[in-house]
mmCIF file of C-alpha atoms in Angstrom:
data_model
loop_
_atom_site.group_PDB
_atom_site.id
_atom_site.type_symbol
_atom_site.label_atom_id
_atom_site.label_comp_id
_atom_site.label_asym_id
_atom_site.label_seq_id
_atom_site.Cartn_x
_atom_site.Cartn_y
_atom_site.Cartn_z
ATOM 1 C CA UNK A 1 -9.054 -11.106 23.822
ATOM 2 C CA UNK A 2 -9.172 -11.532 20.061
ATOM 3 C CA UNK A 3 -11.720 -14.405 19.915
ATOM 4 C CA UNK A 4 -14.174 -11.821 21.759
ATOM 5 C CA UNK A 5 -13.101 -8.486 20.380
ATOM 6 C CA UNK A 6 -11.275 -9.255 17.283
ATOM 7 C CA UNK A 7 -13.893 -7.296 15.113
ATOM 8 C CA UNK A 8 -13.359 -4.345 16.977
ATOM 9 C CA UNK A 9 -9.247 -4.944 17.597
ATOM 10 C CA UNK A 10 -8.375 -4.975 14.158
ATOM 11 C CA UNK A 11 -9.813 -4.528 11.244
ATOM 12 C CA UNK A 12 -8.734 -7.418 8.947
ATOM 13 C CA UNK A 13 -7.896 -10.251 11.498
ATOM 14 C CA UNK A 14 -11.115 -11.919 11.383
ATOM 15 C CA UNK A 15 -10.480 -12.338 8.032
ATOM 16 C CA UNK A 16 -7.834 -14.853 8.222
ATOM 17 C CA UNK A 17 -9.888 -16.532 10.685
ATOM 18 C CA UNK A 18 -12.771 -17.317 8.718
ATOM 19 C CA UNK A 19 -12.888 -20.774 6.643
ATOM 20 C CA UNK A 20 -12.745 -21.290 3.316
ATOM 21 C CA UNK A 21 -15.153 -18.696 0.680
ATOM 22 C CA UNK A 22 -17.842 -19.784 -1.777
ATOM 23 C CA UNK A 23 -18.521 -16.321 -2.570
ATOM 24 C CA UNK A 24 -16.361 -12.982 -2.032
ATOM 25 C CA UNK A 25 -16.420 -9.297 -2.277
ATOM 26 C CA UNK A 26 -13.253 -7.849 -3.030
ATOM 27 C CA UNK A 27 -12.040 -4.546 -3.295
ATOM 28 C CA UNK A 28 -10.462 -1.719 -0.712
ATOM 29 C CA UNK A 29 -12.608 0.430 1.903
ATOM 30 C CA UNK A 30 -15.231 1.500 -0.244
ATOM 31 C CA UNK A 31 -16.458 -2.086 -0.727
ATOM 32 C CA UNK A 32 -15.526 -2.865 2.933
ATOM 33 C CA UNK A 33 -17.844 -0.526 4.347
ATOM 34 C CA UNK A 34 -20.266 -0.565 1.379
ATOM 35 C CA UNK A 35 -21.191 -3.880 0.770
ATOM 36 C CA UNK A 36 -22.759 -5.792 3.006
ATOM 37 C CA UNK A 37 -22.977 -9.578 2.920
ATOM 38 C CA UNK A 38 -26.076 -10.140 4.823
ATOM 39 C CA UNK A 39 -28.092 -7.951 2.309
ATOM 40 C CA UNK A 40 -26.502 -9.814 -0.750
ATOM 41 C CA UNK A 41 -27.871 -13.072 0.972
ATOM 42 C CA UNK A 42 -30.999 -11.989 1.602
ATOM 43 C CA UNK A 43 -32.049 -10.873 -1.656
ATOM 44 C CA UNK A 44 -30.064 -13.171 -3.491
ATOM 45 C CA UNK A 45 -30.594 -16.937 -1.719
ATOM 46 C CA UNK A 46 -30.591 -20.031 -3.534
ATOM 47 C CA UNK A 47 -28.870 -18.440 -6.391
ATOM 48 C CA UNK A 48 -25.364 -18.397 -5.420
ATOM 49 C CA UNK A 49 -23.222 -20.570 -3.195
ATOM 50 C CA UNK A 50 -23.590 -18.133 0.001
ATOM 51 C CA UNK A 51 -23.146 -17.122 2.416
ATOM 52 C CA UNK A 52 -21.374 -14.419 0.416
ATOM 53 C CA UNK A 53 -18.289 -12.926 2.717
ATOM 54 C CA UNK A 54 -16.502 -9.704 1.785
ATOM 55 C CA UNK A 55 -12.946 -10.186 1.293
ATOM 56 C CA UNK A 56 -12.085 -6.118 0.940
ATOM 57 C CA UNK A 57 -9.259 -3.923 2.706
ATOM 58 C CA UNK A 58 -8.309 -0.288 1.924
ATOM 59 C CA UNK A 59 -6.597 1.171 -0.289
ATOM 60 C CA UNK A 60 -3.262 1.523 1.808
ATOM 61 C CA UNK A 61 -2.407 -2.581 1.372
ATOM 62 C CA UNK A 62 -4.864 -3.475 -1.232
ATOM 63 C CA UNK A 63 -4.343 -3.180 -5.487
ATOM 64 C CA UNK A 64 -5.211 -6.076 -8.227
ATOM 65 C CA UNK A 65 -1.732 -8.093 -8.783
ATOM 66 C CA UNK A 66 -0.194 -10.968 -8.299
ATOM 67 C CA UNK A 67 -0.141 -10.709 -4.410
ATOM 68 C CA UNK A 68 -3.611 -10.334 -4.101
ATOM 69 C CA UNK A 69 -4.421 -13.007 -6.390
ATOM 70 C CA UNK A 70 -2.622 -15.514 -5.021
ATOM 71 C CA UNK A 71 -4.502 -14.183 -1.574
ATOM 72 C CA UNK A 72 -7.526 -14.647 -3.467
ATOM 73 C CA UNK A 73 -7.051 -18.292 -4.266
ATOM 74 C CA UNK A 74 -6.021 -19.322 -0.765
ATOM 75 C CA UNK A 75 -9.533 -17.830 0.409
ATOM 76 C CA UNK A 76 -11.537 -19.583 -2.355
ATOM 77 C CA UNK A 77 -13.102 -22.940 -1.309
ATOM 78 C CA UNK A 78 -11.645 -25.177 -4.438
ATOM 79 C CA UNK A 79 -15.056 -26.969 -4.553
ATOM 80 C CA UNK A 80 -16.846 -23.809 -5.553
ATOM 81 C CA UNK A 81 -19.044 -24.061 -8.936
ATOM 82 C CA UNK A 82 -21.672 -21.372 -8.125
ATOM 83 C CA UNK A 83 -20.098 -18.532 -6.272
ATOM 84 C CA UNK A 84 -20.865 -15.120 -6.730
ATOM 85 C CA UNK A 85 -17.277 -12.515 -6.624
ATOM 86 C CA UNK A 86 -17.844 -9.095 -7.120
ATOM 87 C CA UNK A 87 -14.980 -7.303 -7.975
ATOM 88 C CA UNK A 88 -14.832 -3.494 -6.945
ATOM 89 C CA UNK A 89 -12.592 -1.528 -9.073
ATOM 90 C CA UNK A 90 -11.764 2.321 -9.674
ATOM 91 C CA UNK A 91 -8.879 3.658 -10.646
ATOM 92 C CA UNK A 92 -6.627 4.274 -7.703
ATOM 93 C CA UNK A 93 -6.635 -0.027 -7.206
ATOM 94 C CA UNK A 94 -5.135 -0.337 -10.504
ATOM 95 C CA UNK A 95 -2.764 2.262 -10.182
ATOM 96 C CA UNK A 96 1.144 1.918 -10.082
ATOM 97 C CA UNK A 97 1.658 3.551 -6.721
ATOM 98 C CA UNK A 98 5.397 5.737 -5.581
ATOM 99 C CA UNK A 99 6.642 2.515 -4.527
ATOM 100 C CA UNK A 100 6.389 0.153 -6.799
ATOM 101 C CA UNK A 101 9.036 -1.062 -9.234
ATOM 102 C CA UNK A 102 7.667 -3.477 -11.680
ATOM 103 C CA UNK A 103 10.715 -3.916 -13.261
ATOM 104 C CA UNK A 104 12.589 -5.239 -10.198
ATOM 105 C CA UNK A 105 9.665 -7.179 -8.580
ATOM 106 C CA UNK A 106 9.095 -4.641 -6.233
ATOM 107 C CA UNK A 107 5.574 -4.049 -4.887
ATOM 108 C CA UNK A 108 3.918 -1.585 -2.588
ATOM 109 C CA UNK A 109 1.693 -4.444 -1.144
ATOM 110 C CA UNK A 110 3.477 -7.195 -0.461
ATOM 111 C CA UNK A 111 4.303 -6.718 3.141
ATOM 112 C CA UNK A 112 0.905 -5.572 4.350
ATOM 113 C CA UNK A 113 -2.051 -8.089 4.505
ATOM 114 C CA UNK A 114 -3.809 -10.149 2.804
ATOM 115 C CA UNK A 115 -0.755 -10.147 0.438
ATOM 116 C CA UNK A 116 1.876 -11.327 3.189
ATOM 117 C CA UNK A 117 -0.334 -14.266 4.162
ATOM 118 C CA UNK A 118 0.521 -17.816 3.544
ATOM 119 C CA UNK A 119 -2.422 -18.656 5.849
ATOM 120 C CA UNK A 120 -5.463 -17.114 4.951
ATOM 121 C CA UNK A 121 -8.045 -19.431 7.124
ATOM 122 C CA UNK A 122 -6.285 -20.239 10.254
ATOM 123 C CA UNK A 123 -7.830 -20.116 13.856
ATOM 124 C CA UNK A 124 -6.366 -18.238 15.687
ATOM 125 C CA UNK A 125 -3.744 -17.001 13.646
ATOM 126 C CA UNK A 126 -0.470 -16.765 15.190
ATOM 127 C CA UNK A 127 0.746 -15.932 11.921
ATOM 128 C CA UNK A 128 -0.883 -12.344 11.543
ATOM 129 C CA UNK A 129 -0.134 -11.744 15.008
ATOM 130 C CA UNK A 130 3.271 -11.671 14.375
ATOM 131 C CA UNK A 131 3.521 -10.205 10.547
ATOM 132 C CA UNK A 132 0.727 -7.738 11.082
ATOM 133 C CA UNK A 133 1.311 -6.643 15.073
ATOM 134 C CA UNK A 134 0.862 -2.628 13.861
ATOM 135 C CA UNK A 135 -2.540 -3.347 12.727
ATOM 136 C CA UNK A 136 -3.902 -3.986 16.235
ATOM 137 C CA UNK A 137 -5.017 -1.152 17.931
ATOM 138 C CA UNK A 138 -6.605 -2.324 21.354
ATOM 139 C CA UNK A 139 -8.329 0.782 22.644
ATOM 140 C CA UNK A 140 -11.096 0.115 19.977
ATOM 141 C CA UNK A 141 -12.174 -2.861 22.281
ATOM 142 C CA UNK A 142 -13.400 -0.635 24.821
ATOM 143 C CA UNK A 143 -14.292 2.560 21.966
ATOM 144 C CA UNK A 144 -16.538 0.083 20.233
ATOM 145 C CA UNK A 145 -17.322 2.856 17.452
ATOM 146 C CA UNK A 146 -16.650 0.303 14.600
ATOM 147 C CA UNK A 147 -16.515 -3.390 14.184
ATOM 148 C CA UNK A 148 -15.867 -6.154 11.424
ATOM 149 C CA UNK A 149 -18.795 -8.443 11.421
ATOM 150 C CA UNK A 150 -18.109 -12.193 10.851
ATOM 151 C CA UNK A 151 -18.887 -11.650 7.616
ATOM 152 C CA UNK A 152 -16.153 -9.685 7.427
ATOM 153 C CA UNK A 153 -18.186 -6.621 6.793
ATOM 154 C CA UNK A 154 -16.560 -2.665 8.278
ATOM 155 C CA UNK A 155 -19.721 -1.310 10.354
ATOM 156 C CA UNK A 156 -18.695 2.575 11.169
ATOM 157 C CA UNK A 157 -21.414 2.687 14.609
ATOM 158 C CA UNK A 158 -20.918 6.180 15.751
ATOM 159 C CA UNK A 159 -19.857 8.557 12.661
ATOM 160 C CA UNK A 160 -20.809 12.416 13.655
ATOM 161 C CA UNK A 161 -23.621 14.004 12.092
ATOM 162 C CA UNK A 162 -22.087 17.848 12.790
ATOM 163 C CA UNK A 163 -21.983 18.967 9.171
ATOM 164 C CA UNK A 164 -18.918 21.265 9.654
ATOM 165 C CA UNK A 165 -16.706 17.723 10.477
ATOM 166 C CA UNK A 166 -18.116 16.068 7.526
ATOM 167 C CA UNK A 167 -17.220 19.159 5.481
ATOM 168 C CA UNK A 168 -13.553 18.672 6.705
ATOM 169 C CA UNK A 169 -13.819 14.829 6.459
ATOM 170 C CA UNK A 170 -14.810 15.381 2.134
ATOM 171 C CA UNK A 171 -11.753 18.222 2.286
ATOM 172 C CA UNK A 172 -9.423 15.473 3.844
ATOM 173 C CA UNK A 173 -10.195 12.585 0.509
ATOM 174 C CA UNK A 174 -10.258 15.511 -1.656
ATOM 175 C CA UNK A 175 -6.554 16.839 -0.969
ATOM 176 C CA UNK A 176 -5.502 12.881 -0.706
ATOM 177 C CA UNK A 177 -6.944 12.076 -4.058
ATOM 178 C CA UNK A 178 -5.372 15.563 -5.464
ATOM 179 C CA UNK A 179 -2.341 13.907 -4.391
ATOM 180 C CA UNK A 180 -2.422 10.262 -5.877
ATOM 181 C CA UNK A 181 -2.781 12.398 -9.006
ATOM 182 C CA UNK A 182 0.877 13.815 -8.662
ATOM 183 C CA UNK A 183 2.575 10.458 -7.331
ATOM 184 C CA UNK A 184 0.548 8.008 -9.455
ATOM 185 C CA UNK A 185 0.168 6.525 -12.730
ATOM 186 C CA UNK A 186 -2.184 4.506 -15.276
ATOM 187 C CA UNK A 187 -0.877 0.583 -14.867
ATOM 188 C CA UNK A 188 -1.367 -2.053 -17.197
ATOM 189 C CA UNK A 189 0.209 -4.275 -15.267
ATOM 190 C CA UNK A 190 -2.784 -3.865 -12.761
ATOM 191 C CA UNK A 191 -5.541 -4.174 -14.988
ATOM 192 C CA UNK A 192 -3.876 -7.708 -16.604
ATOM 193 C CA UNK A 193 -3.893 -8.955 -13.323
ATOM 194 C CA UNK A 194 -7.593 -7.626 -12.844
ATOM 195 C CA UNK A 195 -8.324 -10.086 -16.019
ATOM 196 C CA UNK A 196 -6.480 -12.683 -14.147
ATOM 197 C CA UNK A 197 -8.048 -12.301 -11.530
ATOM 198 C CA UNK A 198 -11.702 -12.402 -12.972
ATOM 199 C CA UNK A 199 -10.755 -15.761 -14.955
ATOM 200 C CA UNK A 200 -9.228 -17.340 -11.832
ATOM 201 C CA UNK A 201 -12.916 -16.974 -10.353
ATOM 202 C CA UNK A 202 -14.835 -17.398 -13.756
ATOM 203 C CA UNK A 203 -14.173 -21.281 -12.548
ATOM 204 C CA UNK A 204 -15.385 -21.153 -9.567
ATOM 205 C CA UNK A 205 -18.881 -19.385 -10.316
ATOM 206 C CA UNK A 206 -20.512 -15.630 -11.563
ATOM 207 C CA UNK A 207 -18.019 -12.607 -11.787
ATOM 208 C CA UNK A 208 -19.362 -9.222 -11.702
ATOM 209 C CA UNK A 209 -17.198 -6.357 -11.765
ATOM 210 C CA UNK A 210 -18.640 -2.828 -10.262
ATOM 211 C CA UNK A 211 -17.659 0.777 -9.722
ATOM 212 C CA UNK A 212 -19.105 2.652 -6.774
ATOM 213 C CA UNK A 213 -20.980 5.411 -6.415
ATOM 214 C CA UNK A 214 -18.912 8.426 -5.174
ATOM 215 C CA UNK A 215 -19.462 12.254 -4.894
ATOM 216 C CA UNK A 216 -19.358 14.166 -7.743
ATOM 217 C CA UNK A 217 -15.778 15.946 -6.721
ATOM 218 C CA UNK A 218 -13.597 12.490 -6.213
ATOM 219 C CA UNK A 219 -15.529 11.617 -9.706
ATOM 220 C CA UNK A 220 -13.730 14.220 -11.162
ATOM 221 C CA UNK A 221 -10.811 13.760 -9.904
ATOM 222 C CA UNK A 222 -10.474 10.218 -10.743
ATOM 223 C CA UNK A 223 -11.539 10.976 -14.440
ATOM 224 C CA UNK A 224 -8.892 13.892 -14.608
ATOM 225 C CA UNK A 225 -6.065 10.841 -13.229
ATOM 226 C CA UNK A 226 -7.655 8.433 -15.988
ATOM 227 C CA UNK A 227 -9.419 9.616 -18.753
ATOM 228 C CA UNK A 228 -10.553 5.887 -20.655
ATOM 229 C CA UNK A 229 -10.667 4.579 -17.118
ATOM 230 C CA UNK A 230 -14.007 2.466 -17.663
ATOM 231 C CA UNK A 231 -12.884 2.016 -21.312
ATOM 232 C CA UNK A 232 -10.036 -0.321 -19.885
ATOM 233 C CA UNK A 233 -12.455 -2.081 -17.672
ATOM 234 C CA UNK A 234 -15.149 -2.728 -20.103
ATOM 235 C CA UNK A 235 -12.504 -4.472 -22.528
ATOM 236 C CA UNK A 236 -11.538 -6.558 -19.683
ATOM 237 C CA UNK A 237 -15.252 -7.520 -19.079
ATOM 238 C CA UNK A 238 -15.871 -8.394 -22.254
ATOM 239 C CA UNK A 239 -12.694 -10.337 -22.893
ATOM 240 C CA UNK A 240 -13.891 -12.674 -19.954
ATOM 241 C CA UNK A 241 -17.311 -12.452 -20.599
ATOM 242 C CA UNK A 242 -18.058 -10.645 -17.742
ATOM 243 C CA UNK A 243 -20.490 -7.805 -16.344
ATOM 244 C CA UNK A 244 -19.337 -4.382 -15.525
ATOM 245 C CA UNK A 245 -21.900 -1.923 -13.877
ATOM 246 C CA UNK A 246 -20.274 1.042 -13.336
ATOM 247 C CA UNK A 247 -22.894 3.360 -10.580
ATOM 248 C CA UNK A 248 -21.062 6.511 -11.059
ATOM 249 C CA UNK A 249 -22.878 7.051 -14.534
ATOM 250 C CA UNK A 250 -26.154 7.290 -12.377
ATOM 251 C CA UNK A 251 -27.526 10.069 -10.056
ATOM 252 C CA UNK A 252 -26.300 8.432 -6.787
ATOM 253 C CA UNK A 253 -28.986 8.375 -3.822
ATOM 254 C CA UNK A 254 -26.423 6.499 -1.329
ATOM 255 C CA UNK A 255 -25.453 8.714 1.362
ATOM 256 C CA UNK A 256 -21.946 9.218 1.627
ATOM 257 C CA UNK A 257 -20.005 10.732 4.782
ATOM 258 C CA UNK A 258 -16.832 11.976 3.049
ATOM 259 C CA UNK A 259 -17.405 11.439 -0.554
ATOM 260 C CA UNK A 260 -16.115 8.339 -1.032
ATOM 261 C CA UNK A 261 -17.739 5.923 1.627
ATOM 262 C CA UNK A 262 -21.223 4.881 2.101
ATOM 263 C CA UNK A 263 -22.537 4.970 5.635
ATOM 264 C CA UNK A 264 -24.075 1.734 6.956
ATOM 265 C CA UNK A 265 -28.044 2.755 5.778
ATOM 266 C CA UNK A 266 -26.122 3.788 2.347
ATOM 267 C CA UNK A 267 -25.040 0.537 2.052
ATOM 268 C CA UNK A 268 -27.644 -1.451 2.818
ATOM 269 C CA UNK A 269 -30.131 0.612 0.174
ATOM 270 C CA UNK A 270 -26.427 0.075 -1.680
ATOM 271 C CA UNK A 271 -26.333 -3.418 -1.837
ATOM 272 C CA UNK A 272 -30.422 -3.769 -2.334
ATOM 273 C CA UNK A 273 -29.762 -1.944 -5.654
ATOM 274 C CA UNK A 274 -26.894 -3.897 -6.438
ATOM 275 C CA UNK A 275 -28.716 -7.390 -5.834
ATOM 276 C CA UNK A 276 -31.766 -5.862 -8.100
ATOM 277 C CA UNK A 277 -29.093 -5.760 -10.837
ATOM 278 C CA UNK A 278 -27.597 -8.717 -10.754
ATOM 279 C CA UNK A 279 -31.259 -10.277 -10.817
ATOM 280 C CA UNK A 280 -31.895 -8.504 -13.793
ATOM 281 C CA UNK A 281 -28.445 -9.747 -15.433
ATOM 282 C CA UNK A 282 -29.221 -13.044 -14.689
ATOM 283 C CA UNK A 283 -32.768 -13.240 -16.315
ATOM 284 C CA UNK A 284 -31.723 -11.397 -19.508
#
């Protein structure tokens, strides 16, 4: 069953399937959906160690710490010289969440995947199956409305195009950001870890870190949460040496369904525009 439908049983199973990375996307659902790996080699081959695979989960398991690093490095082949990582960020992934307590080691994350894996390249893995059971949801088999490609890209195959559900669907991530803004707060511990992170992969090839394009409303909203947001990133960048291209300072042309995630044709013209700049980065 999951060797023939694992893309459409669960969303991150594949993932611990898969060998060994030369190059990753990371981030949550925004990059999971938004991103796609097939466009990135494409444009970008014989430049990078490819094919790239994208490494992302959502924003209900996945933040930049320790957990997710260590994740990271199990997924990295350790023979890598000329990888390309892109790092989404935005400021709900390096946000200290309801549930965490720094202080006492405690961590929102560290019992969903990737961060409970010891084995992130196992197949099949018996040891998801048992740690990560409440992920599967088996009716999608036969639903078929969204898959995980092997390249561990989130294709949504059957959204609705009746505007008054997509109206509700941008209400819905409105009222859930409105509420990160009450329960959450700035975390330095987050973005050190981001810097971490982006010198743990420095070694192993080109880092670039990127901020999405999303509507104009969650914009706000995440600027009202945290003010110097891309202030903090852009130090981190430059400490590492480092790009950061940050697409919500540009009129955005991708075609979001709810605001916050591209469709598949908005992430294909997406990821075009994203290989077109890292083209340009590498030939200034």
């Amino acid at each position: 069953m999951l060797s023939r439908y694992g893309g459409y049983v669960d969303y991150f199973y594949i993932k611990f399937t898969s060998p060994k990375q030369h190059s990753l996307i990371i981030g949550d659902s925004r990059s999971f959906q938004g991103i796609q790996p097939s466009v990135i080699n494409d444009n970008l081959k014989n430049q990078f160690e490819f094919p790239m695979y994208n490494y992302s989960f959502t924003l209900a398991q996945t933040a930049y710490g320790e957990s997710l690093l260590n994740s990271i490095k199990l997924k990295v082949d350790e023979n890598t010289k000329n990888g390309l990582f892109i790092l989404s960020v935005q400021p709900w992934l390096l946000a200290k969440r309801e549930k965490d307590d720094f202080e006492n080691g405690v961590y929102f994350e560290d019992d969903c995947p990737p961060n409970n894996m010891r084995f992130a390249s196992m197949n099949p893995n018996i040891e998801y199956f048992f740690k990560n059971y409440s992920f599967f949801h088996f009716k999608a088999a036969f639903r078929k409305n969204s898959i995980v490609h092997n390249d561990g890209w989130l294709e949504e195959s059957n959204l609705t195009k009746d505007t008054v559900t997509l109206n509700l669907w941008k209400k819905k991530q409105i009222g859930l950001y409105k509420g990160f803004i009450n329960k959450w707060e700035k975390s330095q511990y987050r973005l050190d870890k981001l810097s971490e992170t982006v010198a743990f992969l420095k070694k192993h090839g080109t880092v670039i870190i990127i901020r999405m394009p999303n509507s104009k409303p969650i914009l706000a909203l995440e600027n009202k949460f945290w003010k110097d947001f891309d202030s903090n990133v852009i130090q981190i960048a430059a400490k590492n040496k480092v790009k950061y291209i940050n697409y919500t300072q540009i009129d955005n042309p991708f075609y979001s369904y709810d605001g916050v995630h591209l469709d598949k044709h908005g992430g294909y013209q997406f990821t075009k525009s994203l290989c077109d700049s890292i083209k340009n980065l590498k030939s200034n």
